[in-house]
Amino acid sequence: MRRSELVFIPTPGVGHLVSIIEFAKTLLDRDDRLSITVLVIKPPFAHNLDSLFQSIAASHTRIKCIHLPQVDPPPEELLLGSVEKLVTDIIDSHKAHVKEAILSSVVSNSIPLAGLVVDMFCTGMIDVAHELGVPSYVFFTCNAAFLGFMLYLPTRHDQLGVEFTESDPESVVPSYVNPVPSSVLPGFAFHKEGGYISMVNHGRKCKEAKGIIVNTFPELESHAFSSFLDDGIPPVYAAGPLINLKGQTNSEANQAEHDKIRKWLDVQPPSSVVFLCFGSMGSFGALQLKETALALERSGHRFLWSVRLASPLGANEIATPSDSQNLEEVLPTGFLERTREIGMICGWAPQVEVLAHKAIGGFVSHCGWNSIVESLWHGVPIAVWPMYAEQQINAFQMVRDLGLAVELKLDYRRGGELVVAEDIEKAVKCLIDGESEVRKKVKEMSGKSRNAVVNGGSSYASLGQLIEIMLGNNVVPTEL
Ligand code: UDP
């Protein structure tokens, strides 16, 4: 049996790790010729991810984690600039350590190195793969349509040479069904401080990879997949949905509180609870929390609400929010008492488990891609409330292109104008009341998502082709 080793280089953030690690486990389960070394970059400001990496290493005998030496953290003032540039610069500053780790701990063992699998923010490591003479594969943690946007960026930049502006007309991006308004473009598209150009460069580097792997499935994003048939785009492999159906994503999570959530959900009627949760970095200020509380109370519906407070570092995405301690001080007077029978407030939630619970009838989400696939998997309709990163364009795709979500706000940005109680209440009612068209479509897509990953399914087949390519067997990828 010919064995092969892959080196994974993930971006050290929860939203990036959950799917790439599921991908690693899926590859190993599919083919026992493969083994994987994960190179761990220590996150300078984000969550403590140590226990997550411990559980990864413990999850499979053929996964090994190597912690790279820490580089000097960037100066704090850089936190106020572009997150995308900051993350890219931090990762790129590890290039020498990555090469050294591969040479000393991977190339030196008897199993041949089959290639590097790099997260979408780690495309600078494709240079290391070139130096080592091995192929590289990009693992794209967002969806296929947004991959199309990233690939479109360098093409547009070569023609126009400038960032987007808020007054730009709609952009025709081939991977989206509808023209994309500038109000839903990711924040970096407008950055003059390096975020835009960092992402243009990532888009360009993606084209040097031997393949691009996306946490999606063709039945969900057929339009995007058909846009990848252009020359110069490497084969795109659908590998999703990749979901950690039982795992814990946050080492600081409070197990006692999670038990309380489970018990509370167990006694709620089926499909009666709206779940509000805004990702690993989502948080609101006091005014917005009050407005949301007002809306929930007026809707009269049951709710499970993950409330997290903005970090003192401010509006920057890299500043991890904290679980709220003094809710009475933040929420409207008497709110907790009045909603005691119908509502529950928590900090970090066991999201996948919550979405799987029969009591959940709808999800108010920030539209991080993991949250979207988790919700679709469990057939729970979303009301979109994007906050940061590419979430606005995800919300746009879900509502306008795919008709798979309810519109709460498409173009909210963290720290932006208040979302008023009336709009939140309307979306909550629309999610929970009755059998809507959206709910029907989401249920159908749930079935398709589950079929995609089993033997005979589209993502299953695509992954099989990828494995053969990785093992050096020449397979011509079929169109998805
Ligand atoms: N998550 C969770 N509990 C929370 C918030 C987030 O378990 O209270 C998980 C969620 O299930 C998902 C990941 O963290 O797997 C967040 O990824 P996503 O892409 O949705 O958003 P990001 O955090 O990258 O903005």
Short mmCIF file of C-alpha atoms in Angstrom, two decimals, residues 99-399:
data_model
loop_
_atom_site.label_atom_id
_atom_site.label_comp_id
_atom_site.label_asym_id
_atom_site.label_seq_id
_atom_site.Cartn_x
_atom_site.Cartn_y
_atom_site.Cartn_z
CA LYS A 99 9.24 25.20 5.86
CA GLU A 100 11.48 24.25 8.75
CA ALA A 101 8.76 22.14 10.42
CA ILE A 102 8.02 20.32 7.18
CA LEU A 103 11.69 19.64 6.48
CA SER A 104 12.52 18.48 9.99
CA SER A 105 9.36 16.58 10.95
CA VAL A 106 7.57 15.54 7.77
CA VAL A 107 9.96 15.17 4.86
CA SER A 108 12.40 13.33 7.11
CA ASN A 109 10.00 10.49 7.87
CA SER A 110 9.42 7.58 5.55
CA ILE A 111 5.99 8.59 4.24
CA PRO A 112 6.16 10.72 1.07
CA LEU A 113 4.70 14.24 1.27
CA ALA A 114 1.73 14.46 -1.09
CA GLY A 115 1.10 18.18 -0.70
CA LEU A 116 0.04 21.12 1.42
CA VAL A 117 -3.60 21.92 2.22
CA VAL A 118 -3.74 25.61 3.08
CA ASP A 119 -6.61 27.66 4.43
CA MET A 120 -7.88 30.53 2.24
CA PHE A 121 -5.92 33.04 4.35
CA CYS A 122 -2.74 30.92 4.12
CA THR A 123 -2.27 31.08 0.35
CA GLY A 124 1.18 32.63 0.95
CA MET A 125 2.22 29.09 1.95
CA ILE A 126 1.75 28.04 -1.68
CA ASP A 127 5.24 29.56 -2.12
CA VAL A 128 6.57 27.08 0.45
CA ALA A 129 4.92 24.23 -1.49
CA HIS A 130 6.62 25.50 -4.68
CA GLU A 131 9.99 25.59 -2.89
CA LEU A 132 9.48 22.04 -1.66
CA GLY A 133 8.32 20.91 -5.08
CA VAL A 134 4.96 19.57 -3.87
CA PRO A 135 1.40 20.46 -4.92
CA SER A 136 -0.82 22.71 -2.85
CA TYR A 137 -4.58 22.67 -2.34
CA VAL A 138 -6.58 25.58 -0.97
CA PHE A 139 -9.22 24.76 1.61
CA PHE A 140 -11.84 27.47 1.22
CA THR A 141 -13.89 27.84 4.40
CA CYS A 142 -16.53 30.09 2.81
CA ASN A 143 -18.91 29.01 0.06
CA ALA A 144 -18.46 28.43 -3.66
CA ALA A 145 -20.12 31.72 -4.66
CA PHE A 146 -17.71 33.65 -2.47
CA LEU A 147 -14.82 31.67 -3.92
CA GLY A 148 -16.09 33.01 -7.25
CA PHE A 149 -15.92 36.52 -5.81
CA MET A 150 -12.32 35.95 -4.66
CA LEU A 151 -11.36 34.68 -8.11
CA TYR A 152 -13.12 37.66 -9.71
CA LEU A 153 -11.17 40.15 -7.55
CA PRO A 154 -7.80 39.90 -9.37
CA THR A 155 -9.52 40.01 -12.77
CA ARG A 156 -11.38 43.17 -11.79
CA HIS A 157 -8.27 44.65 -10.17
CA ASP A 158 -6.21 44.12 -13.32
CA GLN A 159 -8.83 46.09 -15.25
CA LEU A 160 -9.61 48.88 -12.76
CA GLY A 161 -6.75 48.90 -10.25
CA VAL A 162 -8.82 50.31 -7.38
CA GLU A 163 -10.91 49.24 -4.41
CA PHE A 164 -14.72 49.21 -4.56
CA THR A 165 -16.61 52.24 -3.31
CA GLU A 166 -19.98 52.29 -1.59
CA SER A 167 -21.51 54.24 -4.45
CA ASP A 168 -20.44 51.68 -7.08
CA PRO A 169 -23.25 50.21 -9.18
CA GLU A 170 -24.10 46.54 -8.76
CA SER A 171 -21.25 44.17 -9.73
CA VAL A 172 -21.82 41.28 -12.07
CA VAL A 173 -19.91 38.48 -10.33
CA PRO A 174 -20.26 35.26 -12.34
CA SER A 175 -20.73 33.01 -9.29
CA TYR A 176 -23.85 34.89 -8.06
CA VAL A 177 -27.19 34.55 -9.81
CA ASN A 178 -28.08 38.24 -9.34
CA PRO A 179 -25.89 41.33 -9.72
CA VAL A 180 -24.35 42.10 -6.33
CA PRO A 181 -25.08 45.52 -4.76
CA SER A 182 -22.08 47.22 -3.16
CA SER A 183 -24.01 47.40 0.15
CA VAL A 184 -23.47 43.64 0.62
CA LEU A 185 -19.82 43.45 -0.43
CA PRO A 186 -17.45 42.39 2.34
CA GLY A 187 -15.91 45.30 4.29
CA PHE A 188 -12.42 44.61 2.94
CA ALA A 189 -13.57 45.43 -0.60
CA PHE A 190 -13.54 49.11 0.39
CA HIS A 191 -10.37 49.09 2.52
CA LYS A 192 -7.58 51.36 1.49
CA GLU A 193 -5.37 50.15 4.36
CA GLY A 194 -4.37 46.84 2.82
CA GLY A 195 -7.38 44.57 3.38
CA TYR A 196 -8.55 44.81 -0.22
CA ILE A 197 -5.15 44.17 -1.75
CA SER A 198 -4.48 41.26 0.63
CA MET A 199 -7.66 39.58 -0.60
CA VAL A 200 -6.88 40.35 -4.28
CA ASN A 201 -3.58 38.57 -3.70
CA HIS A 202 -5.29 35.58 -2.04
CA GLY A 203 -7.64 35.34 -5.05
CA ARG A 204 -4.65 35.39 -7.39
CA LYS A 205 -2.72 32.80 -5.37
CA CYS A 206 -5.72 30.44 -5.33
CA LYS A 207 -5.19 30.02 -9.07
CA GLU A 208 -1.71 28.56 -8.44
CA ALA A 209 -3.15 25.67 -6.44
CA LYS A 210 -3.68 22.20 -7.86
CA GLY A 211 -7.23 22.23 -6.54
CA ILE A 212 -9.62 24.21 -4.36
CA ILE A 213 -11.76 22.46 -1.79
CA VAL A 214 -15.00 24.09 -0.65
CA ASN A 215 -17.27 23.28 2.28
CA THR A 216 -20.40 23.13 0.17
CA PHE A 217 -22.34 20.78 -2.08
CA PRO A 218 -23.23 21.24 -5.75
CA GLU A 219 -27.00 20.88 -5.24
CA LEU A 220 -26.90 24.05 -3.13
CA GLU A 221 -24.60 26.13 -5.33
CA SER A 222 -25.02 24.79 -8.86
CA HIS A 223 -24.82 28.29 -10.35
CA ALA A 224 -21.48 29.01 -8.69
CA PHE A 225 -20.03 25.67 -9.82
CA SER A 226 -21.02 26.32 -13.41
CA SER A 227 -19.09 29.61 -13.26
CA PHE A 228 -15.81 27.80 -12.51
CA LEU A 229 -15.43 26.36 -15.97
CA ASP A 230 -13.27 29.28 -17.13
CA ASP A 231 -9.66 28.75 -18.12
CA GLY A 232 -7.17 29.40 -15.37
CA ILE A 233 -9.37 28.22 -12.49
CA PRO A 234 -8.07 25.05 -10.87
CA PRO A 235 -10.53 22.19 -10.31
CA VAL A 236 -12.96 23.02 -7.50
CA TYR A 237 -13.93 20.11 -5.24
CA ALA A 238 -17.14 20.17 -3.18
CA ALA A 239 -16.48 18.45 0.13
CA GLY A 240 -19.41 19.53 2.24
CA PRO A 241 -21.30 19.91 4.29
CA LEU A 242 -18.46 19.38 6.75
CA ILE A 243 -20.02 19.62 10.19
CA ASN A 244 -18.80 18.55 13.58
CA LEU A 245 -22.07 16.94 14.65
CA LYS A 246 -21.03 16.24 18.20
CA GLY A 247 -17.96 18.33 18.81
CA GLN A 248 -17.13 21.16 21.08
CA THR A 249 -15.70 24.23 19.38
CA ASN A 250 -14.85 26.37 22.37
CA SER A 251 -12.62 25.29 25.21
CA GLU A 252 -14.09 27.96 27.47
CA ALA A 253 -17.62 26.67 27.01
CA ASN A 254 -19.52 26.13 30.21
CA GLN A 255 -20.69 22.51 30.37
CA ALA A 256 -23.14 23.14 33.22
CA GLU A 257 -24.79 25.87 31.20
CA HIS A 258 -24.98 23.59 28.17
CA ASP A 259 -26.78 20.96 30.28
CA LYS A 260 -29.23 23.66 31.35
CA ILE A 261 -29.87 24.56 27.71
CA ARG A 262 -30.50 20.92 26.79
CA LYS A 263 -32.95 20.44 29.65
CA TRP A 264 -34.77 23.65 28.81
CA LEU A 265 -35.10 22.74 25.13
CA ASP A 266 -36.34 19.26 26.03
CA VAL A 267 -39.50 20.70 27.59
CA GLN A 268 -40.37 23.16 24.79
CA PRO A 269 -42.95 22.27 22.10
CA PRO A 270 -41.61 21.19 18.67
CA SER A 271 -40.45 23.97 16.32
CA SER A 272 -41.47 26.65 18.81
CA VAL A 273 -38.13 28.24 19.78
CA VAL A 274 -36.19 30.85 17.85
CA PHE A 275 -32.44 30.57 18.37
CA LEU A 276 -30.34 33.74 18.10
CA CYS A 277 -26.58 33.31 17.77
CA PHE A 278 -23.96 35.39 15.98
CA GLY A 279 -20.82 33.30 15.52
CA SER A 280 -17.50 33.26 17.30
CA MET A 281 -16.98 37.01 16.99
CA GLY A 282 -20.51 38.40 17.00
CA SER A 283 -21.49 40.86 19.70
CA PHE A 284 -23.73 43.89 20.14
CA GLY A 285 -23.72 47.06 22.19
CA ALA A 286 -26.31 47.79 24.89
CA LEU A 287 -28.72 49.72 22.63
CA GLN A 288 -28.98 46.93 20.08
CA LEU A 289 -29.43 44.33 22.81
CA LYS A 290 -32.34 46.35 24.25
CA GLU A 291 -33.97 46.63 20.85
CA THR A 292 -33.64 42.86 20.31
CA ALA A 293 -35.07 42.13 23.76
CA LEU A 294 -38.03 44.36 23.00
CA ALA A 295 -38.65 42.51 19.73
CA LEU A 296 -38.48 39.08 21.32
CA GLU A 297 -40.88 40.07 24.06
CA ARG A 298 -43.35 41.58 21.61
CA SER A 299 -43.21 38.55 19.31
CA GLY A 300 -44.43 36.38 22.17
CA HIS A 301 -42.35 33.51 20.82
CA ARG A 302 -40.01 31.28 22.80
CA PHE A 303 -36.32 32.08 22.39
CA LEU A 304 -32.82 30.88 23.13
CA TRP A 305 -30.51 33.87 22.79
CA SER A 306 -26.72 33.76 22.86
CA VAL A 307 -25.76 37.19 24.20
CA ARG A 308 -22.14 38.20 23.98
CA LEU A 309 -20.65 41.57 24.71
CA ALA A 310 -18.20 43.51 22.55
CA SER A 311 -14.59 43.27 23.67
CA PRO A 312 -13.04 46.46 25.04
CA LEU A 313 -10.70 46.35 22.03
CA GLY A 314 -13.62 47.76 20.05
CA ALA A 315 -15.24 47.02 16.75
CA ASN A 316 -12.40 45.02 15.20
CA GLU A 317 -13.33 41.47 14.25
CA ILE A 318 -10.26 39.96 15.81
CA ALA A 319 -11.32 41.07 19.30
CA THR A 320 -13.08 38.07 20.87
CA PRO A 321 -16.35 38.98 22.59
CA SER A 322 -17.09 37.76 26.10
CA ASP A 323 -20.12 36.01 27.55
CA SER A 324 -22.33 38.54 29.24
CA GLN A 325 -22.14 38.63 33.04
CA ASN A 326 -24.50 41.43 34.07
CA LEU A 327 -27.54 40.99 31.93
CA GLU A 328 -29.83 42.97 34.22
CA GLU A 329 -27.70 46.04 33.60
CA VAL A 330 -27.86 45.67 29.83
CA LEU A 331 -31.38 44.44 29.07
CA PRO A 332 -34.64 46.38 29.57
CA THR A 333 -35.78 46.55 33.21
CA GLY A 334 -37.82 43.48 34.15
CA PHE A 335 -37.20 41.72 30.79
CA LEU A 336 -35.60 38.66 32.34
CA GLU A 337 -38.40 38.27 34.88
CA ARG A 338 -41.20 38.78 32.35
CA THR A 339 -39.75 36.28 29.84
CA ARG A 340 -38.64 33.68 32.39
CA GLU A 341 -41.20 31.14 31.20
CA ILE A 342 -40.53 31.47 27.49
CA GLY A 343 -36.93 32.52 27.06
CA MET A 344 -33.42 31.52 27.90
CA ILE A 345 -30.27 33.57 27.57
CA CYS A 346 -26.85 31.95 27.29
CA GLY A 347 -23.26 32.78 26.39
CA TRP A 348 -21.37 30.50 23.98
CA ALA A 349 -24.01 27.99 22.81
CA PRO A 350 -23.58 24.35 21.74
CA GLN A 351 -24.86 25.53 18.37
CA VAL A 352 -24.89 22.32 16.33
CA GLU A 353 -26.63 20.46 19.12
CA VAL A 354 -29.15 23.28 19.53
CA LEU A 355 -29.94 23.36 15.81
CA ALA A 356 -30.48 19.58 15.92
CA HIS A 357 -33.08 19.89 18.68
CA LYS A 358 -36.70 19.38 17.65
CA ALA A 359 -37.79 22.41 19.70
CA ILE A 360 -35.92 24.82 17.41
CA GLY A 361 -38.15 26.41 14.77
CA GLY A 362 -35.90 29.16 13.42
CA PHE A 363 -32.46 30.70 13.64
CA VAL A 364 -31.53 34.38 13.64
CA SER A 365 -27.96 34.13 12.36
CA HIS A 366 -25.02 36.32 11.42
CA CYS A 367 -24.60 34.10 8.33
CA GLY A 368 -21.11 32.76 8.92
CA TRP A 369 -20.81 29.94 6.42
CA ASN A 370 -20.50 27.19 9.06
CA SER A 371 -23.69 28.42 10.70
CA ILE A 372 -25.50 28.35 7.38
CA VAL A 373 -24.50 24.78 6.50
CA GLU A 374 -25.24 23.59 10.04
CA SER A 375 -28.67 25.15 9.86
CA LEU A 376 -29.44 23.75 6.41
CA TRP A 377 -28.30 20.30 7.52
CA HIS A 378 -30.83 20.38 10.33
CA GLY A 379 -33.56 21.94 8.18
CA VAL A 380 -33.84 25.09 10.33
CA PRO A 381 -34.75 28.28 8.41
CA ILE A 382 -32.58 31.35 9.01
CA ALA A 383 -33.43 35.03 9.33
CA VAL A 384 -30.32 36.83 8.14
CA TRP A 385 -28.53 39.40 10.29
CA PRO A 386 -24.97 39.63 8.96
CA MET A 387 -22.28 41.45 10.92
CA TYR A 388 -18.73 41.10 9.55
CA ALA A 389 -16.45 39.34 7.03
CA GLU A 390 -18.35 37.96 3.99
CA GLN A 391 -21.62 37.55 5.89
CA GLN A 392 -23.56 40.28 4.04
CA ILE A 393 -22.93 38.62 0.67
CA ASN A 394 -23.83 35.23 2.18
CA ALA A 395 -27.11 36.74 3.41
CA PHE A 396 -27.73 38.17 -0.06
CA GLN A 397 -27.09 34.79 -1.68
CA MET A 398 -29.33 32.94 0.78
CA VAL A 399 -32.24 35.38 0.42
#
